[in-house]
Short mmCIF file of C-alpha atoms (C1' of nucleotides) in Angstrom, two decimals:
data_model
loop_
_atom_site.label_atom_id
_atom_site.label_comp_id
_atom_site.label_asym_id
_atom_site.label_seq_id
_atom_site.Cartn_x
_atom_site.Cartn_y
_atom_site.Cartn_z
CA MET A 854 -29.24 -7.81 -46.96
CA ALA A 855 -26.16 -6.49 -48.68
CA ARG A 856 -26.54 -2.90 -49.68
CA THR A 857 -25.64 -2.40 -53.31
CA ARG A 858 -25.64 1.35 -53.17
CA GLY A 859 -24.83 3.94 -50.61
CA SER A 860 -21.94 5.14 -48.51
CA HIS A 861 -18.93 2.90 -48.01
CA SER A 862 -15.99 5.27 -48.04
CA ASP A 863 -14.37 3.76 -44.98
CA ILE A 864 -14.23 0.33 -46.53
CA THR A 865 -14.11 1.01 -50.27
CA GLY A 866 -10.97 3.11 -50.12
CA PRO A 867 -8.70 0.33 -48.83
CA ARG A 868 -10.34 -2.12 -51.20
CA VAL A 869 -9.52 0.08 -54.17
CA GLU A 870 -5.89 0.24 -53.09
CA ARG A 871 -5.70 -3.48 -52.51
CA ALA A 872 -7.27 -4.29 -55.90
CA ALA A 873 -5.04 -1.83 -57.73
CA LEU A 874 -1.97 -3.21 -56.00
CA GLU A 875 -2.69 -6.79 -56.96
CA LEU A 876 -3.73 -6.02 -60.52
CA PHE A 877 -0.83 -3.64 -61.20
CA ALA A 878 1.57 -6.27 -59.87
CA ARG A 879 0.08 -9.07 -61.92
CA ASP A 880 -0.49 -7.36 -65.26
CA GLY A 881 1.31 -4.06 -65.10
CA TYR A 882 0.05 -0.54 -64.59
CA ALA A 883 -0.48 0.27 -68.26
CA ALA A 884 -2.34 -2.97 -68.92
CA VAL A 885 -4.86 -2.53 -66.11
CA SER A 886 -7.87 -0.32 -66.74
CA MET A 887 -9.81 1.62 -64.16
CA ARG A 888 -12.83 -0.47 -65.16
CA ARG A 889 -11.03 -3.62 -64.17
CA ILE A 890 -10.01 -2.26 -60.79
CA ALA A 891 -13.60 -1.18 -60.24
CA ALA A 892 -14.90 -4.62 -61.20
CA GLU A 893 -12.51 -6.23 -58.72
CA VAL A 894 -13.80 -3.95 -55.98
CA GLY A 895 -17.40 -4.39 -57.06
CA VAL A 896 -18.22 -0.81 -58.01
CA GLN A 897 -18.51 1.11 -61.25
CA ALA A 898 -15.49 2.85 -62.74
CA GLY A 899 -16.74 6.33 -61.95
CA ALA A 900 -16.81 5.56 -58.24
CA LEU A 901 -13.05 5.12 -58.13
CA TYR A 902 -12.62 8.84 -58.61
CA ASN A 903 -13.90 9.39 -55.10
CA TYR A 904 -10.63 7.85 -53.92
CA THR A 905 -8.06 9.09 -56.37
CA PRO A 906 -7.93 12.11 -58.67
CA ASP A 907 -6.56 9.93 -61.47
CA LYS A 908 -4.93 6.62 -62.27
CA GLN A 909 -1.34 7.84 -62.06
CA THR A 910 -1.87 9.28 -58.58
CA LEU A 911 -3.27 5.93 -57.50
CA LEU A 912 -0.05 4.23 -58.60
CA PHE A 913 2.08 6.88 -56.98
CA SER A 914 0.31 6.67 -53.63
CA LEU A 915 0.69 2.89 -53.60
CA MET A 916 4.42 3.22 -54.19
CA LYS A 917 4.86 6.04 -51.72
CA SER A 918 3.00 4.18 -48.98
CA HIS A 919 5.15 1.15 -49.58
CA MET A 920 8.41 3.07 -49.39
CA GLN A 921 7.31 4.90 -46.27
CA ASP A 922 6.24 1.67 -44.61
CA LEU A 923 9.61 0.20 -45.53
CA LEU A 924 11.58 3.05 -44.00
CA ALA A 925 9.42 3.24 -40.89
CA ALA A 926 9.65 -0.50 -40.31
CA TYR A 927 13.40 -0.44 -40.82
CA ASP A 928 13.83 2.43 -38.39
CA ALA A 929 11.87 0.47 -35.80
CA TRP A 930 13.88 -2.70 -36.38
CA GLU A 931 16.10 -3.74 -33.48
CA ALA A 932 19.78 -3.86 -34.39
CA PRO A 933 23.01 -4.19 -32.43
CA ASP A 934 25.71 -1.57 -32.64
CA ASP A 935 28.49 -3.45 -34.40
CA PRO A 936 28.63 -3.50 -38.21
CA LEU A 937 28.27 -7.26 -38.54
CA GLY A 938 25.19 -7.27 -36.32
CA ARG A 939 23.72 -4.36 -38.23
CA LEU A 940 24.33 -6.10 -41.54
CA GLU A 941 22.63 -9.22 -40.29
CA ALA A 942 19.70 -7.18 -39.04
CA PHE A 943 19.42 -5.43 -42.39
CA ALA A 944 19.44 -8.72 -44.28
CA ARG A 945 16.84 -10.40 -42.11
CA PHE A 946 14.67 -7.32 -42.12
CA HIS A 947 14.81 -6.96 -45.88
CA ILE A 948 13.97 -10.59 -46.51
CA ARG A 949 11.07 -10.69 -44.09
CA PHE A 950 9.58 -7.34 -44.98
CA ASN A 951 9.74 -7.96 -48.72
CA SER A 952 8.46 -11.50 -48.52
CA GLU A 953 5.33 -10.24 -46.79
CA ARG A 954 4.28 -7.84 -49.55
CA PRO A 955 5.54 -9.12 -52.90
CA ALA A 956 3.02 -7.10 -54.91
CA ALA A 957 4.07 -3.76 -53.45
CA VAL A 958 7.75 -4.60 -53.84
CA PHE A 959 7.26 -5.64 -57.42
CA ILE A 960 5.36 -2.50 -58.34
CA SER A 961 7.80 -0.23 -56.60
CA TYR A 962 10.62 -1.10 -58.89
CA MET A 963 8.75 -2.24 -62.01
CA GLU A 964 6.47 0.72 -62.48
CA LEU A 965 8.89 3.56 -61.85
CA ARG A 966 8.80 4.43 -65.53
CA ASN A 967 5.08 5.10 -65.35
CA LEU A 968 5.56 7.94 -62.88
CA ASP A 969 5.90 11.48 -64.04
CA PRO A 970 9.22 13.16 -63.20
CA GLU A 971 8.18 14.76 -59.90
CA HIS A 972 6.62 11.58 -58.56
CA PHE A 973 9.58 9.57 -59.78
CA ALA A 974 12.03 11.83 -57.97
CA GLU A 975 10.09 11.49 -54.73
CA ILE A 976 10.07 7.69 -54.83
CA GLU A 977 13.71 7.57 -55.83
CA ALA A 978 14.66 9.74 -52.88
CA LEU A 979 12.98 7.32 -50.49
CA ARG A 980 14.68 4.38 -52.14
CA ARG A 981 18.05 6.04 -51.88
CA ARG A 982 17.52 6.62 -48.18
CA TYR A 983 16.95 2.91 -47.70
CA GLU A 984 19.92 1.86 -49.81
CA GLY A 985 21.99 4.48 -48.05
CA ALA A 986 21.40 2.73 -44.75
CA LEU A 987 23.12 -0.36 -46.13
CA VAL A 988 25.94 1.67 -47.64
CA ASP A 989 26.54 3.23 -44.22
CA ILE A 990 26.77 -0.15 -42.56
CA LEU A 991 29.32 -1.34 -45.11
CA ARG A 992 31.33 1.87 -44.87
CA ASP A 993 31.47 1.69 -41.08
CA GLY A 994 32.52 -1.93 -41.20
CA ALA A 995 35.20 -1.20 -43.77
CA ALA A 996 36.48 1.80 -41.80
CA THR A 997 36.88 -0.20 -38.61
CA GLY A 998 38.40 -3.16 -40.42
CA VAL A 999 35.59 -5.54 -39.52
CA PHE A 1000 34.67 -5.88 -43.19
CA ASP A 1001 36.83 -6.33 -46.23
CA VAL A 1002 34.93 -4.40 -48.86
CA ASP A 1003 36.40 -2.99 -52.07
CA ASP A 1004 33.60 -0.54 -52.82
CA PRO A 1005 30.79 -0.10 -50.27
CA ARG A 1006 28.40 1.40 -52.79
CA ILE A 1007 28.78 -1.34 -55.36
CA THR A 1008 28.68 -4.00 -52.68
CA ALA A 1009 25.45 -2.54 -51.33
CA PHE A 1010 23.90 -2.59 -54.81
CA ALA A 1011 25.01 -6.17 -55.32
CA MET A 1012 23.54 -7.20 -51.98
CA ILE A 1013 20.24 -5.52 -52.65
CA GLY A 1014 20.12 -7.11 -56.10
CA MET A 1015 20.71 -10.48 -54.51
CA LEU A 1016 18.10 -9.98 -51.82
CA THR A 1017 15.44 -8.47 -54.03
CA GLN A 1018 15.83 -11.22 -56.62
CA LEU A 1019 14.57 -13.54 -53.91
CA ASN A 1020 11.04 -12.32 -54.48
CA THR A 1021 11.10 -13.58 -58.07
CA TRP A 1022 11.29 -17.21 -57.07
CA PHE A 1023 10.49 -17.64 -53.37
CA ARG A 1024 7.07 -19.11 -52.65
CA ARG A 1025 5.75 -20.18 -49.27
CA GLY A 1026 5.29 -23.94 -49.20
CA GLY A 1027 8.15 -24.55 -51.63
CA ARG A 1028 11.30 -26.59 -51.10
CA LEU A 1029 12.68 -24.17 -48.53
CA SER A 1030 11.05 -22.31 -45.67
CA LEU A 1031 11.57 -18.58 -45.31
CA ALA A 1032 13.73 -19.21 -42.24
CA GLU A 1033 15.97 -21.53 -44.26
CA VAL A 1034 16.24 -19.04 -47.07
CA GLU A 1035 17.08 -16.35 -44.55
CA GLU A 1036 19.97 -18.44 -43.21
CA LEU A 1037 21.28 -19.20 -46.69
CA TYR A 1038 21.24 -15.57 -47.69
CA TRP A 1039 22.75 -14.36 -44.46
CA SER A 1040 25.56 -16.85 -44.86
CA MET A 1041 26.22 -15.59 -48.39
CA LEU A 1042 26.18 -11.95 -47.32
CA ARG A 1043 28.61 -12.66 -44.50
CA ARG A 1044 31.00 -14.24 -46.98
CA LEU A 1045 30.79 -11.17 -49.16
CA VAL A 1046 32.23 -8.91 -46.48
CA ALA A 1047 34.39 -11.35 -44.50
CA ALA A 1048 37.73 -9.78 -43.61
CA MET B 1148 16.31 11.66 -103.54
CA ALA B 1149 14.95 9.68 -100.66
CA ARG B 1150 12.11 7.48 -101.73
CA THR B 1151 9.13 7.95 -99.46
CA ARG B 1152 7.19 5.02 -100.83
CA GLY B 1153 8.05 1.66 -102.25
CA SER B 1154 9.78 -1.52 -101.24
CA HIS B 1155 12.10 -1.50 -98.25
CA SER B 1156 11.52 -4.87 -96.65
CA ASP B 1157 15.21 -5.62 -96.22
CA ILE B 1158 15.81 -2.47 -94.21
CA THR B 1159 12.45 -1.75 -92.59
CA GLY B 1160 12.21 -5.11 -90.82
CA PRO B 1161 15.26 -4.55 -88.62
CA ARG B 1162 14.25 -0.97 -88.03
CA VAL B 1163 10.87 -2.10 -86.73
CA GLU B 1164 12.54 -4.51 -84.32
CA ARG B 1165 15.01 -1.91 -83.15
CA ALA B 1166 12.32 0.70 -82.56
CA ALA B 1167 10.05 -1.75 -80.75
CA LEU B 1168 12.95 -2.88 -78.58
CA GLU B 1169 13.88 0.62 -77.48
CA LEU B 1170 10.32 1.78 -76.92
CA PHE B 1171 9.23 -1.35 -75.06
CA ALA B 1172 12.28 -1.04 -72.83
CA ARG B 1173 11.72 2.63 -72.13
CA ASP B 1174 7.96 2.77 -71.62
CA GLY B 1175 6.79 -0.82 -71.35
CA TYR B 1176 5.03 -3.06 -73.84
CA ALA B 1177 1.51 -2.14 -72.83
CA ALA B 1178 2.20 1.58 -72.92
CA VAL B 1179 3.65 1.60 -76.44
CA SER B 1180 1.23 1.75 -79.36
CA MET B 1181 1.81 0.35 -82.81
CA ARG B 1182 1.41 3.88 -84.11
CA ARG B 1183 4.30 5.05 -82.00
CA ILE B 1184 6.58 2.29 -83.20
CA ALA B 1185 5.59 3.15 -86.76
CA ALA B 1186 6.32 6.83 -86.19
CA GLU B 1187 9.77 5.95 -84.83
CA VAL B 1188 10.49 3.92 -87.96
CA GLY B 1189 8.99 6.52 -90.25
CA VAL B 1190 6.11 4.51 -91.69
CA GLN B 1191 2.39 4.32 -91.09
CA ALA B 1192 0.98 1.90 -88.55
CA GLY B 1193 -0.52 -0.42 -91.13
CA ALA B 1194 2.89 -1.07 -92.66
CA LEU B 1195 4.11 -2.76 -89.47
CA TYR B 1196 1.86 -5.70 -90.17
CA ASN B 1197 4.10 -6.68 -93.05
CA TYR B 1198 6.66 -7.61 -90.40
CA THR B 1199 4.63 -9.07 -87.58
CA PRO B 1200 1.21 -10.68 -87.46
CA ASP B 1201 0.44 -8.74 -84.28
CA LYS B 1202 1.92 -6.77 -81.42
CA GLN B 1203 2.34 -9.68 -79.05
CA THR B 1204 4.28 -11.73 -81.61
CA LEU B 1205 6.58 -8.76 -82.09
CA LEU B 1206 7.37 -8.76 -78.38
CA PHE B 1207 7.82 -12.50 -78.31
CA SER B 1208 10.22 -12.56 -81.24
CA LEU B 1209 12.34 -9.85 -79.64
CA MET B 1210 12.58 -11.86 -76.44
CA LYS B 1211 13.23 -15.13 -78.22
CA SER B 1212 15.99 -13.65 -80.37
CA HIS B 1213 17.62 -12.22 -77.29
CA MET B 1214 17.55 -15.49 -75.38
CA GLN B 1215 18.85 -17.42 -78.37
CA ASP B 1216 21.65 -14.91 -78.89
CA LEU B 1217 22.50 -15.22 -75.21
CA LEU B 1218 22.73 -19.00 -75.30
CA ALA B 1219 24.64 -19.08 -78.59
CA ALA B 1220 27.15 -16.50 -77.37
CA TYR B 1221 27.62 -18.34 -74.10
CA ASP B 1222 28.18 -21.64 -75.88
CA ALA B 1223 30.83 -19.98 -78.02
CA TRP B 1224 32.53 -18.37 -75.01
CA GLU B 1225 35.98 -19.77 -74.19
CA ALA B 1226 36.21 -21.27 -70.73
CA PRO B 1227 38.78 -23.38 -68.90
CA ASP B 1228 37.87 -26.78 -67.50
CA ASP B 1229 38.09 -26.16 -63.77
CA PRO B 1230 35.05 -24.86 -61.85
CA LEU B 1231 36.69 -21.65 -60.70
CA GLY B 1232 37.75 -20.80 -64.25
CA ARG B 1233 34.31 -21.61 -65.55
CA LEU B 1234 32.68 -19.44 -62.91
CA GLU B 1235 34.93 -16.54 -63.80
CA ALA B 1236 34.16 -17.04 -67.49
CA PHE B 1237 30.44 -17.08 -66.75
CA ALA B 1238 30.64 -13.89 -64.72
CA ARG B 1239 32.65 -11.97 -67.28
CA PHE B 1240 30.50 -13.23 -70.11
CA HIS B 1241 27.28 -12.27 -68.34
CA ILE B 1242 28.46 -8.79 -67.49
CA ARG B 1243 29.79 -8.02 -70.96
CA PHE B 1244 26.92 -9.54 -72.90
CA ASN B 1245 24.24 -7.85 -70.80
CA SER B 1246 25.96 -4.49 -70.72
CA GLU B 1247 25.94 -4.43 -74.52
CA ARG B 1248 22.17 -4.81 -74.90
CA PRO B 1249 20.42 -3.31 -71.88
CA ALA B 1250 17.10 -2.85 -73.68
CA ALA B 1251 16.80 -6.51 -74.68
CA VAL B 1252 17.82 -7.67 -71.20
CA PHE B 1253 15.32 -5.36 -69.57
CA ILE B 1254 12.45 -6.48 -71.78
CA SER B 1255 13.27 -10.14 -71.38
CA TYR B 1256 12.56 -10.15 -67.70
CA MET B 1257 10.16 -7.22 -67.39
CA GLU B 1258 7.66 -8.15 -70.05
CA LEU B 1259 7.26 -11.85 -69.35
CA ARG B 1260 3.78 -11.22 -68.02
CA ASN B 1261 2.67 -9.85 -71.36
CA LEU B 1262 3.31 -13.16 -73.11
CA ASP B 1263 0.56 -15.68 -73.52
CA PRO B 1264 1.20 -19.02 -71.77
CA GLU B 1265 2.80 -20.85 -74.71
CA HIS B 1266 5.18 -18.01 -75.49
CA PHE B 1267 5.96 -17.60 -71.83
CA ALA B 1268 6.85 -21.27 -71.47
CA GLU B 1269 9.20 -21.08 -74.44
CA ILE B 1270 11.11 -18.10 -73.08
CA GLU B 1271 11.26 -19.57 -69.61
CA ALA B 1272 12.74 -22.78 -70.97
CA LEU B 1273 15.54 -20.82 -72.61
CA ARG B 1274 16.16 -18.86 -69.45
CA ARG B 1275 16.33 -22.02 -67.39
CA ARG B 1276 18.91 -23.47 -69.75
CA TYR B 1277 21.12 -20.46 -69.16
CA GLU B 1278 20.67 -20.47 -65.40
CA GLY B 1279 21.24 -24.22 -65.43
CA ALA B 1280 24.70 -23.68 -66.84
CA LEU B 1281 25.62 -21.70 -63.74
CA VAL B 1282 24.01 -24.23 -61.42
CA ASP B 1283 26.12 -26.95 -63.07
CA ILE B 1284 29.32 -25.02 -62.50
CA LEU B 1285 28.49 -24.55 -58.81
CA ARG B 1286 27.48 -28.19 -58.38
CA ASP B 1287 30.70 -29.42 -59.98
CA GLY B 1288 32.76 -27.12 -57.83
CA ALA B 1289 30.95 -28.21 -54.70
CA ALA B 1290 31.28 -31.89 -55.60
CA THR B 1291 35.03 -31.64 -56.08
CA GLY B 1292 35.49 -29.53 -52.98
CA VAL B 1293 36.78 -26.51 -54.88
CA PHE B 1294 33.76 -24.49 -53.79
CA ASP B 1295 32.04 -24.23 -50.46
CA VAL B 1296 28.41 -23.82 -51.45
CA ASP B 1297 25.42 -24.58 -49.23
CA ASP B 1298 22.83 -24.75 -52.00
CA PRO B 1299 23.99 -24.49 -55.63
CA ARG B 1300 20.57 -23.53 -56.94
CA ILE B 1301 20.01 -20.71 -54.48
CA THR B 1302 23.56 -19.51 -54.89
CA ALA B 1303 23.10 -19.42 -58.66
CA PHE B 1304 19.93 -17.36 -58.28
CA ALA B 1305 21.66 -14.99 -55.90
CA MET B 1306 24.57 -14.57 -58.29
CA ILE B 1307 22.33 -13.91 -61.25
CA GLY B 1308 20.33 -11.42 -59.21
CA MET B 1309 23.54 -9.64 -58.29
CA LEU B 1310 24.83 -9.60 -61.85
CA THR B 1311 21.59 -8.62 -63.51
CA GLN B 1312 21.01 -5.81 -61.03
CA LEU B 1313 24.13 -4.25 -62.52
CA ASN B 1314 22.16 -3.15 -65.56
CA THR B 1315 19.91 -0.98 -63.40
CA TRP B 1316 22.70 1.42 -62.48
CA PHE B 1317 25.73 0.89 -64.68
CA ARG B 1318 26.24 3.57 -67.31
CA ARG B 1319 29.23 3.96 -69.59
CA GLY B 1320 31.13 7.08 -68.72
CA GLY B 1321 30.19 6.89 -65.05
CA ARG B 1322 32.46 6.67 -62.02
CA LEU B 1323 33.65 3.16 -62.92
CA SER B 1324 34.59 1.58 -66.22
CA LEU B 1325 33.05 -1.71 -67.26
CA ALA B 1326 36.42 -3.41 -66.71
CA GLU B 1327 36.55 -2.10 -63.14
CA VAL B 1328 33.01 -3.22 -62.46
CA GLU B 1329 33.85 -6.62 -63.88
CA GLU B 1330 36.75 -6.97 -61.44
CA LEU B 1331 34.64 -5.87 -58.48
CA TYR B 1332 31.90 -8.32 -59.29
CA TRP B 1333 34.26 -11.18 -59.99
CA SER B 1334 35.93 -10.59 -56.65
CA MET B 1335 32.55 -10.69 -54.92
CA LEU B 1336 31.50 -13.87 -56.69
CA ARG B 1337 34.76 -15.55 -55.76
CA ARG B 1338 34.18 -14.76 -52.12
CA LEU B 1339 30.72 -16.27 -52.33
CA VAL B 1340 32.08 -19.72 -53.19
CA ALA B 1341 35.50 -19.65 -51.52
CA ALA B 1342 36.21 -22.92 -49.74
"C1'" DG C 990 -20.77 7.62 -52.37
"C1'" DT C 991 -22.34 5.25 -56.15
"C1'" DC C 992 -24.83 5.00 -60.23
"C1'" DT C 993 -25.67 5.62 -65.45
"C1'" DA C 994 -24.33 7.83 -69.43
"C1'" DT C 995 -21.18 9.83 -72.22
"C1'" DA C 996 -17.47 12.92 -74.14
"C1'" DG C 997 -13.31 12.66 -76.45
"C1'" DA C 998 -9.32 10.40 -77.54
"C1'" DA C 999 -6.62 6.41 -78.47
"C1'" DT C 1000 -6.01 1.57 -79.55
"C1'" DG C 1001 -5.05 -2.97 -82.55
"C1'" DA C 1002 -5.92 -4.56 -86.71
"C1'" DT C 1003 -7.81 -4.80 -91.62
"C1'" DA C 1004 -9.16 -3.42 -96.59
"C1'" DG C 1005 -8.08 -1.78 -100.76
"C1'" DA C 1006 -5.64 1.72 -103.75
"C1'" DC C 1007 -1.14 2.52 -105.66
"C1'" DG D 1228 5.62 -2.67 -99.29
"C1'" DT D 1229 3.42 1.35 -98.04
"C1'" DC D 1230 -0.29 4.38 -97.98
"C1'" DT D 1231 -4.98 6.23 -96.51
"C1'" DA D 1232 -9.09 5.31 -94.39
"C1'" DT D 1233 -11.73 3.07 -91.25
"C1'" DC D 1234 -14.00 -0.43 -88.06
"C1'" DA D 1235 -14.91 -1.79 -83.69
"C1'" DT D 1236 -13.30 -1.53 -79.29
"C1'" DT D 1237 -11.35 0.36 -75.33
"C1'" DC D 1238 -9.70 3.85 -72.48
"C1'" DT D 1239 -9.62 7.89 -68.77
"C1'" DA D 1240 -12.24 11.06 -66.84
"C1'" DT D 1241 -16.46 13.88 -66.03
"C1'" DA D 1242 -21.56 15.25 -65.33
"C1'" DG D 1243 -25.57 14.83 -63.14
"C1'" DA D 1244 -29.29 11.83 -61.02
"C1'" DC D 1245 -30.29 9.45 -56.80
#
DNA sequence: GTCTATAGAATGATAGAC
DNA sequence: GTCTATCATTCTATAGAC
């Protein structure tokens, strides 16, 4: 006795976001039409506008939610006080968090160019806060002599490039488990800063 | 006395490719219309079809040219025989080559999803050949004990992620010169494999 | 809250004149 | 080889019925 019409706002909203997330990640924001998102959810295109004022805002809110989740989860992540422990915590956090939501990660750096300038600036500010956390760790470690780092900023970029690239090839059920990958990456990061 | 009509095939062809490359890189394949490419070149949309059978083939040929240029340039690159020398040569080659053509690099890994399966397979094969060259270097170095590498394949991915990420922030005229960046990255890569 | 219907604009690609 | 003109389709977003 499935209702085909009526009120579903509590359930349709999340389904719209989920469908948009997956489709944007797979085919790209510009290539996905509102009709296709609606079809995925099982409603007509017009109904989507109960949940977003327009397509661009839908993209923006997906990216903003992702970045806020990322920062909140990182803030809540347990980490020791010493730079090496904090670096390890950052690495393991980044790998686990990103591996759990590949679509959102992918969108959040692939679709930046589809944001208008104000939205872009807002997302970039959140991203910089996250990257800044890693820069701080490297700076502290370099200052206390625990790390040997030529340029904390560049090293942080390189590390994030390394870690984020993981999402392009890692698949659950492949040759390596996530735990194994985590160890491999942590061992590489440690080498990068070893004094 | 600029001619506004007539035969220009020798000059228009490259201009179409150049315009498509820049626009695809800036706004994304799906967001760029044939009309906009034509406007950039200074012709009408219909004229583009003298140079490509369709939009997708235009994208594919840009990506294929780039990958072939990459492989040809790498094959021609001078490198010593020992693994450490070869790794250094790879790193410097990659940084210089990629920094000279950011638009083509960007497209070649951002727009893969807009290729149909046959085209995708062809580009992927070329990419694997290039990545394979780095894997071989790491394997040789590990086999002879010059490198300490846990997993050559993963390490190669990590290195390429690190190096490619460079294009997302490096700008000529910024805080660091390309030569300085090259040194920083080479020093990081060396640490990653140090026995 | 979802539907149908549609306005209004843009798209990829083709035909035929020059 | 390029132009103009156009076809057929698709798109985002809105209006109004239920």
